[in-house]
XYZ file of C-alpha atoms in Angstrom:
524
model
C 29.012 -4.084 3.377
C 27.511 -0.918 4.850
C 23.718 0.090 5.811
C 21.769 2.687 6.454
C 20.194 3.577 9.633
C 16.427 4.342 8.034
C 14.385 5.065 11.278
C 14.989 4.927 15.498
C 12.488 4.635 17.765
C 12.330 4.578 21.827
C 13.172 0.905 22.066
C 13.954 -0.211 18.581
C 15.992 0.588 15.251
C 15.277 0.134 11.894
C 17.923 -0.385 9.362
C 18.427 -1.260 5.428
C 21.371 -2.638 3.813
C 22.909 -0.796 0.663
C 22.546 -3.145 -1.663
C 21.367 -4.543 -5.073
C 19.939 -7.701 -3.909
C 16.380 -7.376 -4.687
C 13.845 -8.102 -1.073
C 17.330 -10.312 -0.015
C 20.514 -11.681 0.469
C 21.628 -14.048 -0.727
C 23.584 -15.295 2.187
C 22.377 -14.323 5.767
C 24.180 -11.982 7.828
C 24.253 -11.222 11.704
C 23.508 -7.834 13.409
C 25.072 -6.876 16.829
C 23.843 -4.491 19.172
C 27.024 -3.430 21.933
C 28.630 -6.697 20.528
C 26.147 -8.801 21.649
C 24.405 -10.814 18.695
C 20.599 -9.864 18.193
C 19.271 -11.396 14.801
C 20.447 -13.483 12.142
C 18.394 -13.020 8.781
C 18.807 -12.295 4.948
C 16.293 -9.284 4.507
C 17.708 -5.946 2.779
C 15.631 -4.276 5.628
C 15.470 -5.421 9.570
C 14.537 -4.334 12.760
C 15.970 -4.814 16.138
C 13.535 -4.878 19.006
C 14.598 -4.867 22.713
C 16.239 -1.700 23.405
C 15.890 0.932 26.039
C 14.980 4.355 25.665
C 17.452 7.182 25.955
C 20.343 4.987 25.790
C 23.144 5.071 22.963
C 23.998 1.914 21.360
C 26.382 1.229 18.344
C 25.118 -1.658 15.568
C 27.271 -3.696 13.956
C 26.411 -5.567 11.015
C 28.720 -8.970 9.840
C 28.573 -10.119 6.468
C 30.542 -12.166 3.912
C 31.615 -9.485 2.336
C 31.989 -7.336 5.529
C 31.020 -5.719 8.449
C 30.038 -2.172 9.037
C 29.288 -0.788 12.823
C 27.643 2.828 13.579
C 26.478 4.603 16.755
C 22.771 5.521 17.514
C 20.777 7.075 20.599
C 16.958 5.839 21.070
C 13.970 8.385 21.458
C 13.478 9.626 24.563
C 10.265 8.164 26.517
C 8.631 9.725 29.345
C 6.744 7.214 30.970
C 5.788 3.269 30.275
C 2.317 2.696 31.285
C 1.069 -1.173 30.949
C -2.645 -1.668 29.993
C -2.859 -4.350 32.656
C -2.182 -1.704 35.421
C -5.361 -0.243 34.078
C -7.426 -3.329 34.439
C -6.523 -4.676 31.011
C -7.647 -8.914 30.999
C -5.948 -9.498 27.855
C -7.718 -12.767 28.075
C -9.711 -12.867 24.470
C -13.079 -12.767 25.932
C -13.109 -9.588 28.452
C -13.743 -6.548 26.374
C -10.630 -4.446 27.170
C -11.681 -1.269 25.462
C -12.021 0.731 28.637
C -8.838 -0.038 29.538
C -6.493 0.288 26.636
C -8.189 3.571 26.022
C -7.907 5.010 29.416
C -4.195 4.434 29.087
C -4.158 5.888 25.889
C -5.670 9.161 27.045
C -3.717 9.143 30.273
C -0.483 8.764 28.346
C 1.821 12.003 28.568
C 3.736 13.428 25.986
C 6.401 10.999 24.822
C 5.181 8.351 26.716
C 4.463 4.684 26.029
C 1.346 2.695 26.142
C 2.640 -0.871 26.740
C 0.580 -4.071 25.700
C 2.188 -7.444 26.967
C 1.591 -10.919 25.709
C -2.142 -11.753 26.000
C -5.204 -11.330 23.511
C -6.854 -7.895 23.877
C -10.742 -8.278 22.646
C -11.818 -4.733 21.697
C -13.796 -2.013 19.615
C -11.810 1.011 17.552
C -9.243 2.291 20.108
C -8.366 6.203 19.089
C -4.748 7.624 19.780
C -3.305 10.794 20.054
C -0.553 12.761 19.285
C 3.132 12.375 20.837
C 2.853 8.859 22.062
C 4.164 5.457 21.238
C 1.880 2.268 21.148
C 3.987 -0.935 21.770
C 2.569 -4.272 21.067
C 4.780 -6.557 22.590
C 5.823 -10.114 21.186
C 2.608 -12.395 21.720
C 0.255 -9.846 22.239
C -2.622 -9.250 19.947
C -5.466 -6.736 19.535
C -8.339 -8.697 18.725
C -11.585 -6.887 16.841
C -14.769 -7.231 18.321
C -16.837 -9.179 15.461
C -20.184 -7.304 16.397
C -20.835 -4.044 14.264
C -23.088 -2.355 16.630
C -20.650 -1.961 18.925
C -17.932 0.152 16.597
C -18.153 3.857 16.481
C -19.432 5.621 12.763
C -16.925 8.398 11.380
C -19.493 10.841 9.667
C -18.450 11.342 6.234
C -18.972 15.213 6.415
C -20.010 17.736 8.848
C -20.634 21.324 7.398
C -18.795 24.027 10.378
C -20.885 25.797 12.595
C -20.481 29.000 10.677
C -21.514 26.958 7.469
C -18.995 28.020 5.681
C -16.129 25.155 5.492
C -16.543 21.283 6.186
C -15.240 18.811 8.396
C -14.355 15.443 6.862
C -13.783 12.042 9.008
C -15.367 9.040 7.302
C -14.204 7.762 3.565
C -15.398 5.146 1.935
C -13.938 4.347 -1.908
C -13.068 7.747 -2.555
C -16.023 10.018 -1.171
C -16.879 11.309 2.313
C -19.166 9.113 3.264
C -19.971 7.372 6.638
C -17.617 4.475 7.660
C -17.322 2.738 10.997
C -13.987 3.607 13.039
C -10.753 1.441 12.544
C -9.937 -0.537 15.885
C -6.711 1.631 15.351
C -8.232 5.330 14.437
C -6.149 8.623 15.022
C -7.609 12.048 13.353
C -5.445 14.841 13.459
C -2.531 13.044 14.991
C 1.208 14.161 15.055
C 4.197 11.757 16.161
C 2.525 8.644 16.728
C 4.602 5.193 16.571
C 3.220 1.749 16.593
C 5.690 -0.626 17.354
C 6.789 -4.383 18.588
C 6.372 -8.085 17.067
C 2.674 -7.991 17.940
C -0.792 -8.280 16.211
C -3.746 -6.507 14.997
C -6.336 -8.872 13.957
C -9.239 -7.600 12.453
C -11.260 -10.687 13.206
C -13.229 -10.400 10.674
C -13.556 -14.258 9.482
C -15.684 -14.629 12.466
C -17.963 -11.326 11.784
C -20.085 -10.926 8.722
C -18.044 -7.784 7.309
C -17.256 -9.995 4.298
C -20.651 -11.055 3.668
C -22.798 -8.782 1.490
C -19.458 -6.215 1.144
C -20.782 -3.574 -1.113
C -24.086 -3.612 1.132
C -24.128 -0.351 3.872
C -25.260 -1.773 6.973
C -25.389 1.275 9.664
C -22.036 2.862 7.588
C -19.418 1.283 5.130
C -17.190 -1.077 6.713
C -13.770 0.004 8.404
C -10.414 -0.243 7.592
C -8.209 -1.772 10.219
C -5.940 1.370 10.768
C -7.424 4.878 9.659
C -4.828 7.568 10.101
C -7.095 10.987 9.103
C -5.057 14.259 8.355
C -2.186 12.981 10.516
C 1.283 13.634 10.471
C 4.700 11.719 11.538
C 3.297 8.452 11.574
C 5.683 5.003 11.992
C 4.465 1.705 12.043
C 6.930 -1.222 12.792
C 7.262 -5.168 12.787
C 4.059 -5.890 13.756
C 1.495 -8.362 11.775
C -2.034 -6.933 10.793
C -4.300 -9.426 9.481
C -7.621 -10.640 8.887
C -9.303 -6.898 7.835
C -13.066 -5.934 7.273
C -12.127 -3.957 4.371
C -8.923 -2.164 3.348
C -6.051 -2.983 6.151
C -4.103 0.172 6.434
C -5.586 3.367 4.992
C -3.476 6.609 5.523
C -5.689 9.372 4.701
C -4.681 12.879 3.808
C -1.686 12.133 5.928
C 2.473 13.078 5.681
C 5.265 11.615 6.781
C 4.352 8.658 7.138
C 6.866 5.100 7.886
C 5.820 1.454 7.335
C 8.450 -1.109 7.715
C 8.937 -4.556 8.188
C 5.607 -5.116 9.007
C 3.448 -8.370 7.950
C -0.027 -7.820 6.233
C -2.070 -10.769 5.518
C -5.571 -11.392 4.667
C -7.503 -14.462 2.754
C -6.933 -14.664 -0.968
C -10.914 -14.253 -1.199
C -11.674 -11.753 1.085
C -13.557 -8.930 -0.878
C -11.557 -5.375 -1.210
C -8.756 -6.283 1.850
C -6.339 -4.054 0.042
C -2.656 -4.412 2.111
C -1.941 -0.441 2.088
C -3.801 2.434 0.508
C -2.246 5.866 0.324
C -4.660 8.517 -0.378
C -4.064 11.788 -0.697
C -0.722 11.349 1.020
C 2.615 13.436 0.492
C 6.168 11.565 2.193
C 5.292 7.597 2.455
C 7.990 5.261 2.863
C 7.133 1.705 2.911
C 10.177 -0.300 3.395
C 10.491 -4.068 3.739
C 6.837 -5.362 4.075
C 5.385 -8.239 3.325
C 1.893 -8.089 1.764
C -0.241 -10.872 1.056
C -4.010 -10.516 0.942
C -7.338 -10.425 -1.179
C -7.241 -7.437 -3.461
C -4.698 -5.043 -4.443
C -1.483 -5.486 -1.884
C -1.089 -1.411 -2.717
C -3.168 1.235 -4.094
C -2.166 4.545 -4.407
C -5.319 6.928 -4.295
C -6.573 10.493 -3.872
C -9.994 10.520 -3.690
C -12.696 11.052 -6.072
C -14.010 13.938 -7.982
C -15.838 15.068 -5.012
C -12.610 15.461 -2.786
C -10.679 16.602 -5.421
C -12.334 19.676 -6.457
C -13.233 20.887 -2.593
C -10.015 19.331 -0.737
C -7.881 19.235 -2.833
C -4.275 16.980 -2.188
C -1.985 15.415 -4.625
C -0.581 11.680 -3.532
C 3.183 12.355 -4.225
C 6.501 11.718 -3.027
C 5.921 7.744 -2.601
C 9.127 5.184 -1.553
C 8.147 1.595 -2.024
C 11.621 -0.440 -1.625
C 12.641 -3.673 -0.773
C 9.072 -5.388 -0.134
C 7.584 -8.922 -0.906
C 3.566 -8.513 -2.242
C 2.194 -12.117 -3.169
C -1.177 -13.074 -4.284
C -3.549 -10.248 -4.840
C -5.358 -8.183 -8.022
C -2.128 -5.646 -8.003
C 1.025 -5.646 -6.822
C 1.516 -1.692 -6.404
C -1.792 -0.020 -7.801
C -2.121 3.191 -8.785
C -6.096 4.110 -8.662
C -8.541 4.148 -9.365
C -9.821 6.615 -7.079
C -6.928 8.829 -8.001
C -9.397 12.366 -9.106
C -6.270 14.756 -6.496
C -3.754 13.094 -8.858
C -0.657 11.282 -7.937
C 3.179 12.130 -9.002
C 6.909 10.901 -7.738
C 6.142 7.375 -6.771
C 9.344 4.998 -6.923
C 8.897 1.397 -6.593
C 12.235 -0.876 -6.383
C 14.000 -3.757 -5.445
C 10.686 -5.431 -4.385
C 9.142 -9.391 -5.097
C 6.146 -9.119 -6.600
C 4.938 -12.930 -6.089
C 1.648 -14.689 -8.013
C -0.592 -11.480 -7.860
C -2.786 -11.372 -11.061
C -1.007 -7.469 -12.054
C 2.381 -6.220 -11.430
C 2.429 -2.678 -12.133
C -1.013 -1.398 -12.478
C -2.705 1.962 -13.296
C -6.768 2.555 -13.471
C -8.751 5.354 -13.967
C -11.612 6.828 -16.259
C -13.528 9.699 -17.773
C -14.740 11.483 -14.748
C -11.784 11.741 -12.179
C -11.385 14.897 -13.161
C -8.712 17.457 -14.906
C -6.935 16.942 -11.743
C -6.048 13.552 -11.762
C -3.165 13.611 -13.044
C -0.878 10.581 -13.372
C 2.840 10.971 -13.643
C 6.641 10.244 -12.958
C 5.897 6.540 -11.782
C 8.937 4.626 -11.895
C 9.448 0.552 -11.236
C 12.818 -0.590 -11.129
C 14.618 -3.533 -10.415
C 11.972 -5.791 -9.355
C 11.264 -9.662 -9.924
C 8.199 -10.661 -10.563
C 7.030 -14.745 -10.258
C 3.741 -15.942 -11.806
C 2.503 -12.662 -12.276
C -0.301 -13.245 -14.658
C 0.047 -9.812 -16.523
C 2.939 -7.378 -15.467
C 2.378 -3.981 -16.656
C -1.289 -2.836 -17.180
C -2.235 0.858 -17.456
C -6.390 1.008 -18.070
C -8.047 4.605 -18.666
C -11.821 2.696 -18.664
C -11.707 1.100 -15.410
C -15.436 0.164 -14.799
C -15.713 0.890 -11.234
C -18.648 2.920 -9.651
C -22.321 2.859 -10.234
C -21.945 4.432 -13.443
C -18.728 2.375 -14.422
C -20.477 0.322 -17.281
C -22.209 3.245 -18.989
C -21.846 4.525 -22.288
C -19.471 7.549 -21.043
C -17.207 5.759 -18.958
C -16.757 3.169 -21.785
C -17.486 4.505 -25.629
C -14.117 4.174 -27.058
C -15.079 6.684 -29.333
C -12.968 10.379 -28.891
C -15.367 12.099 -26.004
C -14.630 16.042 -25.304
C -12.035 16.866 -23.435
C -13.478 18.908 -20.117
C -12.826 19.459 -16.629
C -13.712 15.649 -16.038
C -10.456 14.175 -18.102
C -7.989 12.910 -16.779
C -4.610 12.442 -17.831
C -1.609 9.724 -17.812
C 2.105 11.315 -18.220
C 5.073 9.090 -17.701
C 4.962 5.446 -16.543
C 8.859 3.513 -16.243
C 9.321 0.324 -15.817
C 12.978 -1.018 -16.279
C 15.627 -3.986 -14.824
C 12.519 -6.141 -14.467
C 12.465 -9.838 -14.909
C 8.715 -11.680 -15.447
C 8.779 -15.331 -14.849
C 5.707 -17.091 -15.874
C 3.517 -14.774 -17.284
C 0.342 -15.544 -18.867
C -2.234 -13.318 -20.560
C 0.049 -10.324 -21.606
C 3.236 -8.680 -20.921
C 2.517 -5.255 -21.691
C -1.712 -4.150 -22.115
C -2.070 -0.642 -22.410
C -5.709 1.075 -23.000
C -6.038 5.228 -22.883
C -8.936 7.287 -23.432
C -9.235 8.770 -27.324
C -9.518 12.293 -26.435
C -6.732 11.682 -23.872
C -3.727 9.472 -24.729
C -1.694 7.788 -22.288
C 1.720 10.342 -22.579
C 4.852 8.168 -21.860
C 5.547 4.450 -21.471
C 9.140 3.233 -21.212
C 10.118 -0.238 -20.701
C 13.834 -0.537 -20.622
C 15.736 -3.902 -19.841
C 13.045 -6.085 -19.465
C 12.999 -9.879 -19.647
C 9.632 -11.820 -19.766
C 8.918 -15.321 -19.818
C 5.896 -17.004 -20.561
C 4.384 -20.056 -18.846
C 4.025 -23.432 -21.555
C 1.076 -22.622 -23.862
C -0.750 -25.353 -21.911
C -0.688 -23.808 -18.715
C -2.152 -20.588 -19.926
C -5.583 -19.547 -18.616
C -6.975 -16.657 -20.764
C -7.585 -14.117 -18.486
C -9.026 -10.077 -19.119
C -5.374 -8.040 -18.114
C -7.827 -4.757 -17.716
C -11.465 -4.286 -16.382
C -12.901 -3.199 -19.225
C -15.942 -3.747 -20.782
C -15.729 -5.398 -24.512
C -12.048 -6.269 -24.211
C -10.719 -9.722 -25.268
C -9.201 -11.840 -23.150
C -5.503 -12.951 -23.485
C -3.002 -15.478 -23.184
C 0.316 -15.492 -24.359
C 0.252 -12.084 -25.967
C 2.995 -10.019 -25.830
C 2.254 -6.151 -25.862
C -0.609 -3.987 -26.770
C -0.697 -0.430 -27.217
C -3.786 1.024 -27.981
C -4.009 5.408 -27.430
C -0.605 6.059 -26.244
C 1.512 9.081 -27.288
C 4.925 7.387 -26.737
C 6.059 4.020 -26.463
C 9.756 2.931 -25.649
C 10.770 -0.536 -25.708
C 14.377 -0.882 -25.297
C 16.665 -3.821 -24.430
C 12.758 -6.035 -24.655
C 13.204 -9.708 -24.364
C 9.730 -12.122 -24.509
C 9.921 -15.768 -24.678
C 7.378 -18.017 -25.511
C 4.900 -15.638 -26.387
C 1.880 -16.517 -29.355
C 2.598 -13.809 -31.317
C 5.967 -12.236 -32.286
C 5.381 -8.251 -32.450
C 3.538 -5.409 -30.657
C -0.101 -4.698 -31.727
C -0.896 -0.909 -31.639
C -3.489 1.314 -32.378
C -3.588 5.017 -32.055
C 0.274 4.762 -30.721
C 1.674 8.545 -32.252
C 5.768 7.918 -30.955
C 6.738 3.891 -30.960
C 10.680 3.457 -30.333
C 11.731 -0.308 -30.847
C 15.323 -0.805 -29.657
C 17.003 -4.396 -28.903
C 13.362 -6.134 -28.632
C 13.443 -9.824 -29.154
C 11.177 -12.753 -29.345
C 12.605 -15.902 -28.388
């Protein structure tokens, strides 16, 4: 047995078991703080709340097959100011704006701004650099449900000298105007949000679900907008019930998200769990993701962004997580025009979402966007409908249905192609699967460079228990059940050490594939 200590904060320690268990044990184990006991659980990746600052501690962890113990110090904090001191109800009906963010902006350098037990009704709260934001077990930050009363991030503002712009609201991609998050920091530096609490969007009981692609006064917010900022850690706590996507890091590094829980209702429009864009050092580390679109997306911007701001999404650690339900498990697009490289996704639970591993883009993202070295390892998926899609005609914008975006015939090759390198996927087992295993689609003019699919076991569900479904958004594409693998524009396919059971047919279909290696595949 031994562990890792991944991240300390000023009154809590994250840490992650070395392991091959994928999400969990599968026996629980016990973690001591100073020899006294502190949680029981079977998760590769805990947390252990309830320390003090400035104080060194040594964690012990007891298994079957061990125990390991190693020494730590917590951050140092400077002051602990409690919101109720500064006339904080935390009652559910007073609006406690005022209050939280006076303590926020009276909070020193290294301090804490403390939230006890209690519901805190409120509009977009912005924090600042060199602080620590502690929502304490039972307390909850409750979003006011009336959109007048939120703040609007203008999408751009040209400089005073007119020669440079100043970005702050995003919506899909562009710089557009978007209401604030009721958690908002811009230009931020060593911020951490920590403690069992809640951030509840509230938005069942507001109408930012009704009419969704409609702008009403702006686009609708996310429910945690981190803008250019930098050393970033979110902890344990629960976010739920968004207006639109729940955490959206945005042109951010450094960044830390771990054990937290993100849920929103299977059929709330474009709640995506965690959304990367143009992002560079993101670990995401035991989180559980449930909600009503994509439980990841990995994005950097559109075409507009891309070619005047410029920032590759790269150096991504996705490990040890649990998404259920959902479009995609981990995403990669489609508003990906800044390109995205070095994302590793393993030993995670991908759990009844409609797509395990899923790439989208299309003509017009731009000679910039620029998929590659995307690797998914060792992960489980259960009744995921279609497990590996990668989809170069994604029909999303205004103009996703037109002749350019879709013609499958060769277009030219310009400044507005963009390109797919290498996509891995191996040590993956698919139970119940139902349209597809494998549906690949790239453009004519701009094949799809790698895929390699290496120790793979799929399983499909009983023929009658198949519902065909479309495994990429598409226009005139079949739908599918029980198909295996298609291949349609790729330079390279590998399929090594393949195993598919039940499927209706018994071989890959391909077209335009230039490179297909078939090692080990059987059909059961």
């Amino acid at each position: 047995m031994n562990f890792e200590i991944i991240e300390i904060f000023n009154r809590s320690v994250t840490i992650e078991l070395e392991s091959e268990a994928i999400f969990q044990q599968s026996e629980p184990f016990e973690v001591f703080i100073d020899g006294e006991k502190r949680l029981r659980s079977d998760r590769n990746v805990v947390s252990v709340t309830g320390l003090l600052p400035d104080r060194e501690y040594k964690i012990r962890v007891a298994a079957a097959d061990g125990e390991c113990e190693k020494s730590f110090t917590t951050k140092h904090e400077s002051v602990l100011l409690n919101v109720k001191a500064f006339g904080a109800k935390g009652d559910g009906e007073a609006l406690d704006t005022p209050a939280l963010q006076a303590a926020i902006l009276s909070c020193p350098k290294d301090g804490t701004v403390y939230l006890p037990k209690g519901t805190y009704y409120s509009t977009p709260l912005f924090l600042k650099s060199d602080m620590t934001l502690w929502l304490d077990e039972g307390a909850v930050i409750l979003g006011d449900t009336d959109r007048n009363h939120y703040p609007v991030l203008p999408g751009m503002t040209m400089t005073t000298d007119e020669k440079d712009e100043y970005n702050l609201g995003s919506w899909e991609g562009n710089p557009l105007d978007n209401f604030a998050s009721l958690i908002t920091a811009i230009d931020a530096e060593n911020i951490d949000i920590i403690g069992g609490g809640t951030l509840d969007g509230n938005a069942q009981n507001s109408d930012w679900w009704k009419d969704a692609k409609k702008k009403r006064i702006a686009w609708r917010p996310n429910m945690m907008f981190l803008c250019r900022c930098r050393n970033v850690r979110v902890q344990g706590i629960t976010v739920q019930n968004s207006p639109c996507w729940t955490l959206h890091p945005y042109y951010c590094e450094e960044l830390s998200f771990l054990n937290l829980y993100i849920h929103n209702p299977s059929d709330s429009p474009n709640t995506d769990g965690l959304d990367p864009e143009s992002c560079k050092g993101v670990k995401v580390l035991g989180c559980v993701i449930s909600v009503g679109d994509d439980c990841m997306a990995i994005k950097s911007g559109k075409y507009y962004m891309s070619l005047n701001h410029h920032k590759v999404t790269e150096d991504v650690v996705i490990r040890n997580c649990r998404f259920e339900r959902g479009h995609g498990s981990v995403t990669v697009g489609s508003e990906v025009a800044g390109g995205v490289k070095n994302v590793r996704v393993s030993q995670c639970i991908f759990d009844g979402t409609d797509r395990g591993l899923r790439i989208k883009t299309r003509r017009g993202r731009g000679e910039r966007s620029v998929l590659d070295d995307i690797l998914f390892e060792k992960i489980k998926m259960n009744g995921v409908h279609m497990p590996f899609t990668v989809n170069m005609f994604y029909f999303c914008d205004p103009d996703g249905h037109s002749d350019y975006v879709q013609n499958r015939a060769a277009a030219p090759v310009d400044e507005m192609t963009p390109a797919i390198g290498t996509i891995t996927g191996r040590d993956i087992t698919c139970e119940g699967v139902s349209a597809c295993v494998l549906c690949a689609a790239g453009l004519p003019e701009s094949p799809v460079g790698k895929l390699e699919f290496e120790n793979i076991k799929a399983t499909f569900l009983p023929e009658a228990e198949r519902v065909p479904e479309r495994p990429v958004m598409m226009d005139n594409f079949d739908e599918m059940s029980g198909r295996s693998v298609y291949a349609e524009n790729v330079k390279e396919l590998v399929l090594r050490n393949v195993e598919i059971i039940g499927a209706a047919d018994k071989e890959p279909e391909m077209m335009g594939v230039e490179r297909f290696v078939c090692e080990g595949v059987k059909y059961k």
